[in-house]
Amino acid sequence: MAGGDALVEELRAARDSLFDTLASVAPESMTTPGLLGEWSGRDLIAHLGYWAGHAVEVIHAVEDGRVNEVGVGEPPVDEVNETVARIARSTDLATVRKREAASVEALVERLRGLSGALLGERLPDGATLEEGIREDGAAHYREHLEELRRALRDSARG
């Protein structure tokens, strides 16, 4: 089990790699659907920011002893993702970037203050808190980084 600082390092490295790759994306692909399926770069950034914020909410629930409430009443993931993308499309890229950065910084702050003992807490879906944080954080950035790299390679091939 990693500690909060290790999770922060992992998140920052994954996020930096994704944003380094996004820097090579044509400016129009940052706001025009089609970079990753129907998503633009802006949609992707908003998506990642939303899920980083979700990890903060999960940590808060666990810290408050409300682990059984995690996920209760939440809409299905695909519905959440569609809503986030729809909102992103009507928001300027700079604002989306600021929101994502703020979500990540909130997650970093929570991780730095998190008791390591809580990382092993089981969430209702069976994952540990640590696994849930990774899923919404570093692993999520890495997942979309690989998709982005594939899309850019495919695009370069024509």
CSV table of N, CA and C in Angstrom, one decimal:
chain,number,residue,atom,x,y,z
A,1,MET,N,0.8,-1.2,0.0
A,1,MET,CA,0.0,0.0,0.0
A,1,MET,C,0.9,1.2,0.0
A,2,ALA,N,0.6,2.1,-0.9
A,2,ALA,CA,1.4,3.4,-1.0
A,2,ALA,C,0.8,4.4,0.0
A,3,GLY,N,1.6,5.4,0.3
A,3,GLY,CA,1.1,6.5,1.2
A,3,GLY,C,0.6,7.6,0.3
A,4,GLY,N,0.0,8.6,1.0
A,4,GLY,CA,-0.5,9.8,0.3
A,4,GLY,C,0.5,10.5,-0.6
A,5,ASP,N,1.8,10.6,-0.1
A,5,ASP,CA,2.8,11.3,-0.9
A,5,ASP,C,3.1,10.5,-2.2
A,6,ALA,N,3.2,9.2,-2.1
A,6,ALA,CA,3.5,8.3,-3.3
A,6,ALA,C,2.3,8.5,-4.3
A,7,LEU,N,1.1,8.5,-3.8
A,7,LEU,CA,-0.1,8.7,-4.7
A,7,LEU,C,0.0,10.1,-5.4
A,8,VAL,N,0.5,11.1,-4.7
A,8,VAL,CA,0.6,12.4,-5.2
A,8,VAL,C,1.7,12.4,-6.4
A,9,GLU,N,2.8,11.8,-6.1
A,9,GLU,CA,3.9,11.7,-7.1
A,9,GLU,C,3.4,11.0,-8.3
A,10,GLU,N,2.7,9.9,-8.1
A,10,GLU,CA,2.1,9.1,-9.2
A,10,GLU,C,1.1,9.9,-10.1
A,11,LEU,N,0.3,10.6,-9.4
A,11,LEU,CA,-0.7,11.5,-10.0
A,11,LEU,C,0.0,12.6,-10.9
A,12,ARG,N,0.9,13.3,-10.2
A,12,ARG,CA,1.6,14.4,-10.9
A,12,ARG,C,2.4,13.9,-12.2
A,13,ALA,N,3.0,12.7,-12.0
A,13,ALA,CA,3.8,12.2,-13.2
A,13,ALA,C,2.8,11.8,-14.3
A,14,ALA,N,1.7,11.1,-14.0
A,14,ALA,CA,0.7,10.8,-15.0
A,14,ALA,C,0.1,12.0,-15.7
A,15,ARG,N,-0.2,13.0,-14.9
A,15,ARG,CA,-0.8,14.2,-15.4
A,15,ARG,C,0.2,14.9,-16.3
A,16,ASP,N,1.4,15.1,-15.8
A,16,ASP,CA,2.4,15.8,-16.6
A,16,ASP,C,2.6,15.1,-18.0
A,17,SER,N,2.6,13.8,-18.0
A,17,SER,CA,2.8,13.0,-19.3
A,17,SER,C,1.6,13.3,-20.2
A,18,LEU,N,0.4,13.3,-19.7
A,18,LEU,CA,-0.7,13.6,-20.5
A,18,LEU,C,-0.7,15.0,-21.1
A,19,PHE,N,-0.4,16.0,-20.2
A,19,PHE,CA,-0.3,17.3,-20.7
A,19,PHE,C,0.8,17.6,-21.7
A,20,ASP,N,1.9,16.9,-21.5
A,20,ASP,CA,3.1,17.0,-22.4
A,20,ASP,C,2.6,16.5,-23.8
A,21,THR,N,1.8,15.4,-23.8
A,21,THR,CA,1.3,14.9,-25.1
A,21,THR,C,0.3,15.8,-25.7
A,22,LEU,N,-0.6,16.3,-24.8
A,22,LEU,CA,-1.6,17.3,-25.3
A,22,LEU,C,-1.0,18.5,-26.0
A,23,ALA,N,0.2,18.9,-25.5
A,23,ALA,CA,0.9,20.1,-26.1
A,23,ALA,C,1.2,19.9,-27.5
A,24,SER,N,1.3,18.6,-28.0
A,24,SER,CA,1.6,18.4,-29.4
A,24,SER,C,0.3,18.4,-30.3
A,25,VAL,N,-0.9,18.5,-29.7
A,25,VAL,CA,-2.1,18.5,-30.4
A,25,VAL,C,-2.4,19.8,-31.1
A,26,ALA,N,-2.9,19.7,-32.3
A,26,ALA,CA,-3.2,20.9,-33.1
A,26,ALA,C,-4.2,21.7,-32.3
A,27,PRO,N,-4.0,23.0,-32.3
A,27,PRO,CA,-4.9,23.9,-31.5
A,27,PRO,C,-6.4,23.7,-31.7
A,28,GLU,N,-6.8,23.5,-33.0
A,28,GLU,CA,-8.2,23.3,-33.3
A,28,GLU,C,-8.7,22.0,-32.7
A,29,SER,N,-7.9,21.0,-32.5
A,29,SER,CA,-8.3,19.7,-31.9
A,29,SER,C,-8.6,19.8,-30.4
A,30,MET,N,-8.1,20.9,-29.9
A,30,MET,CA,-8.4,21.1,-28.4
A,30,MET,C,-9.8,21.5,-28.2
A,31,THR,N,-10.5,22.1,-29.2
A,31,THR,CA,-11.9,22.5,-29.0
A,31,THR,C,-12.9,21.9,-30.0
A,32,THR,N,-12.4,21.1,-30.9
A,32,THR,CA,-13.2,20.5,-31.9
A,32,THR,C,-13.4,19.0,-31.7
A,33,PRO,N,-14.6,18.5,-31.6
A,33,PRO,CA,-14.8,17.1,-31.4
A,33,PRO,C,-14.0,16.2,-32.4
A,34,GLY,N,-13.5,15.1,-32.0
A,34,GLY,CA,-12.9,14.2,-32.9
A,34,GLY,C,-11.5,13.8,-32.5
A,35,LEU,N,-10.9,14.4,-31.5
A,35,LEU,CA,-9.6,14.0,-31.1
A,35,LEU,C,-9.5,12.6,-30.5
A,36,LEU,N,-10.4,12.3,-29.6
A,36,LEU,CA,-10.6,11.0,-29.0
A,36,LEU,C,-12.1,10.6,-29.2
A,37,GLY,N,-12.4,9.9,-30.2
A,37,GLY,CA,-13.8,9.6,-30.5
A,37,GLY,C,-14.6,11.0,-30.7
A,38,GLU,N,-15.6,11.2,-29.9
A,38,GLU,CA,-16.4,12.5,-30.1
A,38,GLU,C,-15.8,13.6,-29.2
A,39,TRP,N,-14.7,13.3,-28.5
A,39,TRP,CA,-14.2,14.3,-27.6
A,39,TRP,C,-13.1,15.2,-28.2
A,40,SER,N,-13.1,16.4,-27.8
A,40,SER,CA,-11.9,17.3,-28.1
A,40,SER,C,-11.0,17.2,-26.9
A,41,GLY,N,-9.8,17.9,-27.1
A,41,GLY,CA,-8.9,18.0,-25.9
A,41,GLY,C,-9.6,18.7,-24.7
A,42,ARG,N,-10.4,19.7,-25.0
A,42,ARG,CA,-11.1,20.4,-23.9
A,42,ARG,C,-12.0,19.4,-23.1
A,43,ASP,N,-12.7,18.5,-23.9
A,43,ASP,CA,-13.6,17.6,-23.3
A,43,ASP,C,-12.8,16.6,-22.4
A,44,LEU,N,-11.7,16.2,-22.9
A,44,LEU,CA,-10.8,15.2,-22.2
A,44,LEU,C,-10.3,15.8,-20.9
A,45,ILE,N,-9.9,17.1,-20.9
A,45,ILE,CA,-9.4,17.8,-19.7
A,45,ILE,C,-10.5,17.9,-18.7
A,46,ALA,N,-11.7,18.3,-19.2
A,46,ALA,CA,-12.8,18.4,-18.3
A,46,ALA,C,-13.2,17.1,-17.6
A,47,HIS,N,-13.1,16.0,-18.4
A,47,HIS,CA,-13.4,14.7,-17.9
A,47,HIS,C,-12.5,14.3,-16.8
A,48,LEU,N,-11.2,14.5,-17.1
A,48,LEU,CA,-10.2,14.1,-16.1
A,48,LEU,C,-10.3,15.0,-14.8
A,49,GLY,N,-10.6,16.2,-15.0
A,49,GLY,CA,-10.8,17.1,-13.8
A,49,GLY,C,-12.0,16.7,-13.0
A,50,TYR,N,-13.1,16.3,-13.7
A,50,TYR,CA,-14.3,15.9,-12.9
A,50,TYR,C,-13.9,14.7,-12.1
A,51,TRP,N,-13.2,13.7,-12.6
A,51,TRP,CA,-13.0,12.4,-11.9
A,51,TRP,C,-11.9,12.7,-10.8
A,52,ALA,N,-11.0,13.6,-11.0
A,52,ALA,CA,-10.1,14.0,-9.9
A,52,ALA,C,-10.9,14.5,-8.7
A,53,GLY,N,-11.9,15.4,-9.1
A,53,GLY,CA,-12.8,15.9,-8.0
A,53,GLY,C,-13.6,14.9,-7.4
A,54,HIS,N,-14.0,13.9,-8.1
A,54,HIS,CA,-14.8,12.8,-7.6
A,54,HIS,C,-13.9,12.0,-6.5
A,55,ALA,N,-12.6,11.8,-6.8
A,55,ALA,CA,-11.8,11.2,-5.8
A,55,ALA,C,-11.7,12.0,-4.5
A,56,VAL,N,-11.7,13.3,-4.6
A,56,VAL,CA,-11.7,14.2,-3.4
A,56,VAL,C,-13.0,13.9,-2.6
A,57,GLU,N,-14.1,13.8,-3.3
A,57,GLU,CA,-15.4,13.5,-2.6
A,57,GLU,C,-15.4,12.2,-1.9
A,58,VAL,N,-14.8,11.2,-2.6
A,58,VAL,CA,-14.8,9.8,-2.0
A,58,VAL,C,-13.9,9.9,-0.7
A,59,ILE,N,-12.7,10.5,-0.8
A,59,ILE,CA,-11.9,10.6,0.4
A,59,ILE,C,-12.6,11.3,1.5
A,60,HIS,N,-13.3,12.4,1.2
A,60,HIS,CA,-14.1,13.1,2.2
A,60,HIS,C,-15.1,12.2,2.9
A,61,ALA,N,-15.8,11.4,2.1
A,61,ALA,CA,-16.8,10.5,2.6
A,61,ALA,C,-16.2,9.5,3.6
A,62,VAL,N,-15.1,8.9,3.1
A,62,VAL,CA,-14.4,7.9,4.0
A,62,VAL,C,-13.9,8.5,5.3
A,63,GLU,N,-13.3,9.7,5.2
A,63,GLU,CA,-12.8,10.4,6.4
A,63,GLU,C,-13.9,10.7,7.3
A,64,ASP,N,-15.1,11.0,6.8
A,64,ASP,CA,-16.3,11.3,7.7
A,64,ASP,C,-17.0,10.0,8.1
A,65,GLY,N,-16.5,8.8,7.8
A,65,GLY,CA,-17.2,7.6,8.2
A,65,GLY,C,-18.4,7.3,7.4
A,66,ARG,N,-18.5,7.8,6.2
A,66,ARG,CA,-19.7,7.6,5.3
A,66,ARG,C,-19.3,6.8,4.1
A,67,VAL,N,-18.4,5.8,4.3
A,67,VAL,CA,-18.0,5.0,3.2
A,67,VAL,C,-19.1,4.3,2.5
A,68,ASN,N,-20.2,3.9,3.3
A,68,ASN,CA,-21.3,3.2,2.6
A,68,ASN,C,-22.1,4.1,1.7
A,69,GLU,N,-21.9,5.4,1.8
A,69,GLU,CA,-22.6,6.3,0.9
A,69,GLU,C,-21.9,6.6,-0.4
A,70,VAL,N,-20.7,6.1,-0.5
A,70,VAL,CA,-19.9,6.3,-1.8
A,70,VAL,C,-20.6,5.6,-2.9
A,71,GLY,N,-20.9,6.4,-3.9
A,71,GLY,CA,-21.6,5.9,-5.1
A,71,GLY,C,-23.1,5.9,-5.1
A,72,VAL,N,-23.7,6.0,-3.9
A,72,VAL,CA,-25.1,5.9,-3.7
A,72,VAL,C,-25.8,7.1,-4.4
A,73,GLY,N,-26.7,6.8,-5.2
A,73,GLY,CA,-27.5,7.9,-5.8
A,73,GLY,C,-26.8,8.6,-7.0
A,74,GLU,N,-25.6,8.1,-7.3
A,74,GLU,CA,-24.8,8.7,-8.4
A,74,GLU,C,-25.4,8.2,-9.7
A,75,PRO,N,-25.4,9.0,-10.8
A,75,PRO,CA,-25.9,8.5,-12.1
A,75,PRO,C,-24.8,7.6,-12.6
A,76,PRO,N,-25.2,6.8,-13.6
A,76,PRO,CA,-24.2,5.9,-14.3
A,76,PRO,C,-23.0,6.6,-14.8
A,77,VAL,N,-21.9,6.0,-14.9
A,77,VAL,CA,-20.6,6.7,-15.3
A,77,VAL,C,-20.8,7.3,-16.7
A,78,ASP,N,-21.4,6.5,-17.6
A,78,ASP,CA,-21.5,7.1,-19.0
A,78,ASP,C,-22.3,8.3,-19.0
A,79,GLU,N,-23.4,8.4,-18.2
A,79,GLU,CA,-24.2,9.6,-18.1
A,79,GLU,C,-23.4,10.7,-17.5
A,80,VAL,N,-22.6,10.5,-16.5
A,80,VAL,CA,-21.8,11.5,-15.9
A,80,VAL,C,-20.8,12.0,-17.0
A,81,ASN,N,-20.2,11.1,-17.7
A,81,ASN,CA,-19.2,11.5,-18.7
A,81,ASN,C,-19.8,12.4,-19.8
A,82,GLU,N,-21.0,12.0,-20.3
A,82,GLU,CA,-21.8,12.8,-21.3
A,82,GLU,C,-22.1,14.2,-20.8
A,83,THR,N,-22.5,14.3,-19.5
A,83,THR,CA,-22.8,15.6,-19.0
A,83,THR,C,-21.6,16.4,-18.9
A,84,VAL,N,-20.5,15.9,-18.4
A,84,VAL,CA,-19.3,16.6,-18.3
A,84,VAL,C,-18.8,17.1,-19.7
A,85,ALA,N,-18.9,16.3,-20.7
A,85,ALA,CA,-18.5,16.7,-22.0
A,85,ALA,C,-19.4,17.8,-22.6
A,86,ARG,N,-20.7,17.7,-22.3
A,86,ARG,CA,-21.7,18.7,-22.8
A,86,ARG,C,-21.4,20.0,-22.2
A,87,ILE,N,-21.1,20.0,-20.9
A,87,ILE,CA,-20.8,21.3,-20.2
A,87,ILE,C,-19.5,21.9,-20.7
A,88,ALA,N,-18.5,21.0,-20.9
A,88,ALA,CA,-17.2,21.4,-21.4
A,88,ALA,C,-17.3,22.1,-22.8
A,89,ARG,N,-18.2,21.6,-23.6
A,89,ARG,CA,-18.3,22.2,-25.0
A,89,ARG,C,-18.8,23.6,-24.9
A,90,SER,N,-19.5,24.0,-23.9
A,90,SER,CA,-19.9,25.4,-23.8
A,90,SER,C,-19.1,26.3,-22.9
A,91,THR,N,-17.9,25.7,-22.5
A,91,THR,CA,-17.0,26.4,-21.6
A,91,THR,C,-15.6,26.7,-22.4
A,92,ASP,N,-15.1,27.8,-22.2
A,92,ASP,CA,-13.8,28.1,-22.9
A,92,ASP,C,-12.7,27.2,-22.3
A,93,LEU,N,-11.7,26.9,-23.2
A,93,LEU,CA,-10.6,26.0,-22.8
A,93,LEU,C,-9.8,26.5,-21.6
A,94,ALA,N,-9.6,27.8,-21.5
A,94,ALA,CA,-8.8,28.3,-20.4
A,94,ALA,C,-9.5,28.0,-19.0
A,95,THR,N,-10.9,28.1,-19.0
A,95,THR,CA,-11.6,27.8,-17.8
A,95,THR,C,-11.6,26.3,-17.5
A,96,VAL,N,-11.8,25.5,-18.5
A,96,VAL,CA,-11.7,24.1,-18.3
A,96,VAL,C,-10.3,23.7,-17.7
A,97,ARG,N,-9.3,24.2,-18.3
A,97,ARG,CA,-7.9,23.9,-17.7
A,97,ARG,C,-7.8,24.4,-16.3
A,98,LYS,N,-8.3,25.5,-15.9
A,98,LYS,CA,-8.3,26.0,-14.6
A,98,LYS,C,-9.1,25.1,-13.6
A,99,ARG,N,-10.2,24.7,-14.1
A,99,ARG,CA,-11.0,23.8,-13.2
A,99,ARG,C,-10.3,22.4,-13.0
A,100,GLU,N,-9.8,21.9,-14.0
A,100,GLU,CA,-9.1,20.6,-13.9
A,100,GLU,C,-7.9,20.8,-12.9
A,101,ALA,N,-7.1,21.8,-13.1
A,101,ALA,CA,-6.0,22.1,-12.2
A,101,ALA,C,-6.4,22.3,-10.8
A,102,ALA,N,-7.5,22.9,-10.6
A,102,ALA,CA,-8.1,23.1,-9.2
A,102,ALA,C,-8.5,21.8,-8.6
A,103,SER,N,-9.1,20.9,-9.4
A,103,SER,CA,-9.5,19.6,-8.9
A,103,SER,C,-8.3,18.8,-8.5
A,104,VAL,N,-7.3,18.8,-9.4
A,104,VAL,CA,-6.1,18.1,-9.1
A,104,VAL,C,-5.4,18.6,-7.8
A,105,GLU,N,-5.3,19.9,-7.7
A,105,GLU,CA,-4.7,20.5,-6.5
A,105,GLU,C,-5.5,20.1,-5.2
A,106,ALA,N,-6.9,20.1,-5.3
A,106,ALA,CA,-7.7,19.7,-4.2
A,106,ALA,C,-7.4,18.3,-3.8
A,107,LEU,N,-7.2,17.4,-4.8
A,107,LEU,CA,-6.9,16.0,-4.6
A,107,LEU,C,-5.5,15.9,-3.9
A,108,VAL,N,-4.6,16.6,-4.4
A,108,VAL,CA,-3.2,16.6,-3.9
A,108,VAL,C,-3.3,17.0,-2.4
A,109,GLU,N,-4.0,18.1,-2.1
A,109,GLU,CA,-4.1,18.5,-0.7
A,109,GLU,C,-4.7,17.5,0.2
A,110,ARG,N,-5.8,16.8,-0.3
A,110,ARG,CA,-6.4,15.8,0.5
A,110,ARG,C,-5.5,14.6,0.7
A,111,LEU,N,-4.7,14.2,-0.4
A,111,LEU,CA,-3.8,13.1,-0.2
A,111,LEU,C,-2.7,13.4,0.7
A,112,ARG,N,-2.2,14.6,0.8
A,112,ARG,CA,-1.1,14.9,1.7
A,112,ARG,C,-1.6,14.9,3.1
A,113,GLY,N,-2.9,15.1,3.4
A,113,GLY,CA,-3.4,15.1,4.7
A,113,GLY,C,-4.0,13.8,5.1
A,114,LEU,N,-4.1,12.9,4.2
A,114,LEU,CA,-4.8,11.6,4.4
A,114,LEU,C,-4.1,10.7,5.3
A,115,SER,N,-4.8,10.1,6.3
A,115,SER,CA,-4.2,9.1,7.1
A,115,SER,C,-4.0,7.8,6.3
A,116,GLY,N,-2.8,7.3,6.3
A,116,GLY,CA,-2.5,6.1,5.6
A,116,GLY,C,-3.4,4.9,5.9
A,117,ALA,N,-3.9,4.9,7.2
A,117,ALA,CA,-4.7,3.8,7.6
A,117,ALA,C,-6.0,3.7,6.8
A,118,LEU,N,-6.5,4.9,6.3
A,118,LEU,CA,-7.7,4.9,5.5
A,118,LEU,C,-7.6,4.3,4.1
A,119,LEU,N,-6.4,4.2,3.6
A,119,LEU,CA,-6.2,3.8,2.2
A,119,LEU,C,-6.7,2.4,2.0
A,120,GLY,N,-6.7,1.5,3.1
A,120,GLY,CA,-7.1,0.2,3.0
A,120,GLY,C,-8.6,0.0,3.1
A,121,GLU,N,-9.3,1.1,3.5
A,121,GLU,CA,-10.8,1.0,3.6
A,121,GLU,C,-11.4,0.5,2.4
A,122,ARG,N,-12.4,-0.4,2.5
A,122,ARG,CA,-13.1,-0.9,1.3
A,122,ARG,C,-14.3,-0.1,1.0
A,123,LEU,N,-14.4,0.3,-0.3
A,123,LEU,CA,-15.5,1.0,-0.8
A,123,LEU,C,-16.6,0.1,-1.2
A,124,PRO,N,-17.8,0.5,-1.4
A,124,PRO,CA,-19.0,-0.4,-1.7
A,124,PRO,C,-18.7,-1.2,-2.9
A,125,ASP,N,-17.9,-0.8,-3.9
A,125,ASP,CA,-17.7,-1.6,-5.1
A,125,ASP,C,-16.6,-2.6,-4.9
A,126,GLY,N,-16.1,-2.7,-3.6
A,126,GLY,CA,-15.1,-3.7,-3.3
A,126,GLY,C,-13.6,-3.3,-3.4
A,127,ALA,N,-13.4,-2.1,-4.1
A,127,ALA,CA,-12.1,-1.6,-4.2
A,127,ALA,C,-11.7,-0.9,-2.9
A,128,THR,N,-10.4,-0.9,-2.6
A,128,THR,CA,-9.9,-0.1,-1.5
A,128,THR,C,-9.9,1.4,-1.8
A,129,LEU,N,-9.9,2.2,-0.8
A,129,LEU,CA,-9.8,3.7,-1.1
A,129,LEU,C,-8.6,4.0,-2.0
A,130,GLU,N,-7.5,3.4,-1.7
A,130,GLU,CA,-6.3,3.6,-2.5
A,130,GLU,C,-6.5,3.2,-4.0
A,131,GLU,N,-7.2,2.1,-4.2
A,131,GLU,CA,-7.5,1.7,-5.6
A,131,GLU,C,-8.5,2.7,-6.2
A,132,GLY,N,-9.4,3.2,-5.5
A,132,GLY,CA,-10.4,4.1,-6.0
A,132,GLY,C,-9.7,5.5,-6.4
A,133,ILE,N,-8.8,5.9,-5.5
A,133,ILE,CA,-8.1,7.1,-5.8
A,133,ILE,C,-7.2,7.0,-7.1
A,134,ARG,N,-6.6,5.9,-7.2
A,134,ARG,CA,-5.8,5.6,-8.4
A,134,ARG,C,-6.7,5.6,-9.7
A,135,GLU,N,-7.8,4.9,-9.5
A,135,GLU,CA,-8.7,4.8,-10.7
A,135,GLU,C,-9.2,6.1,-11.2
A,136,ASP,N,-9.5,7.0,-10.2
A,136,ASP,CA,-10.0,8.4,-10.6
A,136,ASP,C,-8.8,9.3,-10.9
A,137,GLY,N,-7.6,8.9,-10.5
A,137,GLY,CA,-6.5,9.8,-10.6
A,137,GLY,C,-5.5,9.3,-11.6
A,138,ALA,N,-4.3,8.9,-11.1
A,138,ALA,CA,-3.2,8.6,-11.9
A,138,ALA,C,-3.5,7.5,-13.0
A,139,ALA,N,-4.2,6.5,-12.6
A,139,ALA,CA,-4.5,5.4,-13.6
A,139,ALA,C,-5.4,6.0,-14.7
A,140,HIS,N,-6.3,6.9,-14.3
A,140,HIS,CA,-7.2,7.5,-15.3
A,140,HIS,C,-6.4,8.4,-16.3
A,141,TYR,N,-5.5,9.1,-15.8
A,141,TYR,CA,-4.7,10.0,-16.7
A,141,TYR,C,-3.9,9.1,-17.6
A,142,ARG,N,-3.3,8.0,-17.1
A,142,ARG,CA,-2.5,7.1,-17.9
A,142,ARG,C,-3.4,6.4,-19.0
A,143,GLU,N,-4.6,6.0,-18.6
A,143,GLU,CA,-5.5,5.3,-19.5
A,143,GLU,C,-5.8,6.3,-20.7
A,144,HIS,N,-6.1,7.5,-20.4
A,144,HIS,CA,-6.4,8.4,-21.5
A,144,HIS,C,-5.1,8.9,-22.3
A,145,LEU,N,-4.0,8.9,-21.6
A,145,LEU,CA,-2.7,9.2,-22.3
A,145,LEU,C,-2.5,8.1,-23.4
A,146,GLU,N,-2.7,6.9,-23.0
A,146,GLU,CA,-2.5,5.8,-24.0
A,146,GLU,C,-3.5,5.9,-25.2
A,147,GLU,N,-4.7,6.3,-24.9
A,147,GLU,CA,-5.7,6.5,-26.0
A,147,GLU,C,-5.3,7.7,-26.8
A,148,LEU,N,-4.8,8.7,-26.2
A,148,LEU,CA,-4.4,9.9,-26.9
A,148,LEU,C,-3.2,9.6,-27.8
A,149,ARG,N,-2.2,8.9,-27.3
A,149,ARG,CA,-1.1,8.5,-28.1
A,149,ARG,C,-1.5,7.7,-29.3
A,150,ARG,N,-2.4,6.7,-29.1
A,150,ARG,CA,-2.9,5.9,-30.2
A,150,ARG,C,-3.6,6.7,-31.3
A,151,ALA,N,-4.4,7.6,-30.8
A,151,ALA,CA,-5.2,8.5,-31.7
A,151,ALA,C,-4.2,9.4,-32.5
A,152,LEU,N,-3.2,9.9,-31.9
A,152,LEU,CA,-2.2,10.8,-32.6
A,152,LEU,C,-1.4,10.0,-33.6
A,153,ARG,N,-1.0,8.7,-33.2
A,153,ARG,CA,-0.3,7.9,-34.2
A,153,ARG,C,-1.2,7.5,-35.4
A,154,ASP,N,-2.4,7.2,-35.1
A,154,ASP,CA,-3.3,6.8,-36.2
A,154,ASP,C,-3.6,8.0,-37.1
A,155,SER,N,-3.7,9.2,-36.5
A,155,SER,CA,-3.9,10.4,-37.3
A,155,SER,C,-2.7,10.8,-38.1
A,156,ALA,N,-1.5,10.5,-37.6
A,156,ALA,CA,-0.2,10.8,-38.4
A,156,ALA,C,-0.1,9.8,-39.6
A,157,ARG,N,-0.6,8.6,-39.4
A,157,ARG,CA,-0.6,7.6,-40.5
A,157,ARG,C,-1.5,8.0,-41.6
A,158,GLY,N,-2.5,8.8,-41.3
A,158,GLY,CA,-3.5,9.3,-42.3
A,158,GLY,C,-4.5,8.3,-42.5
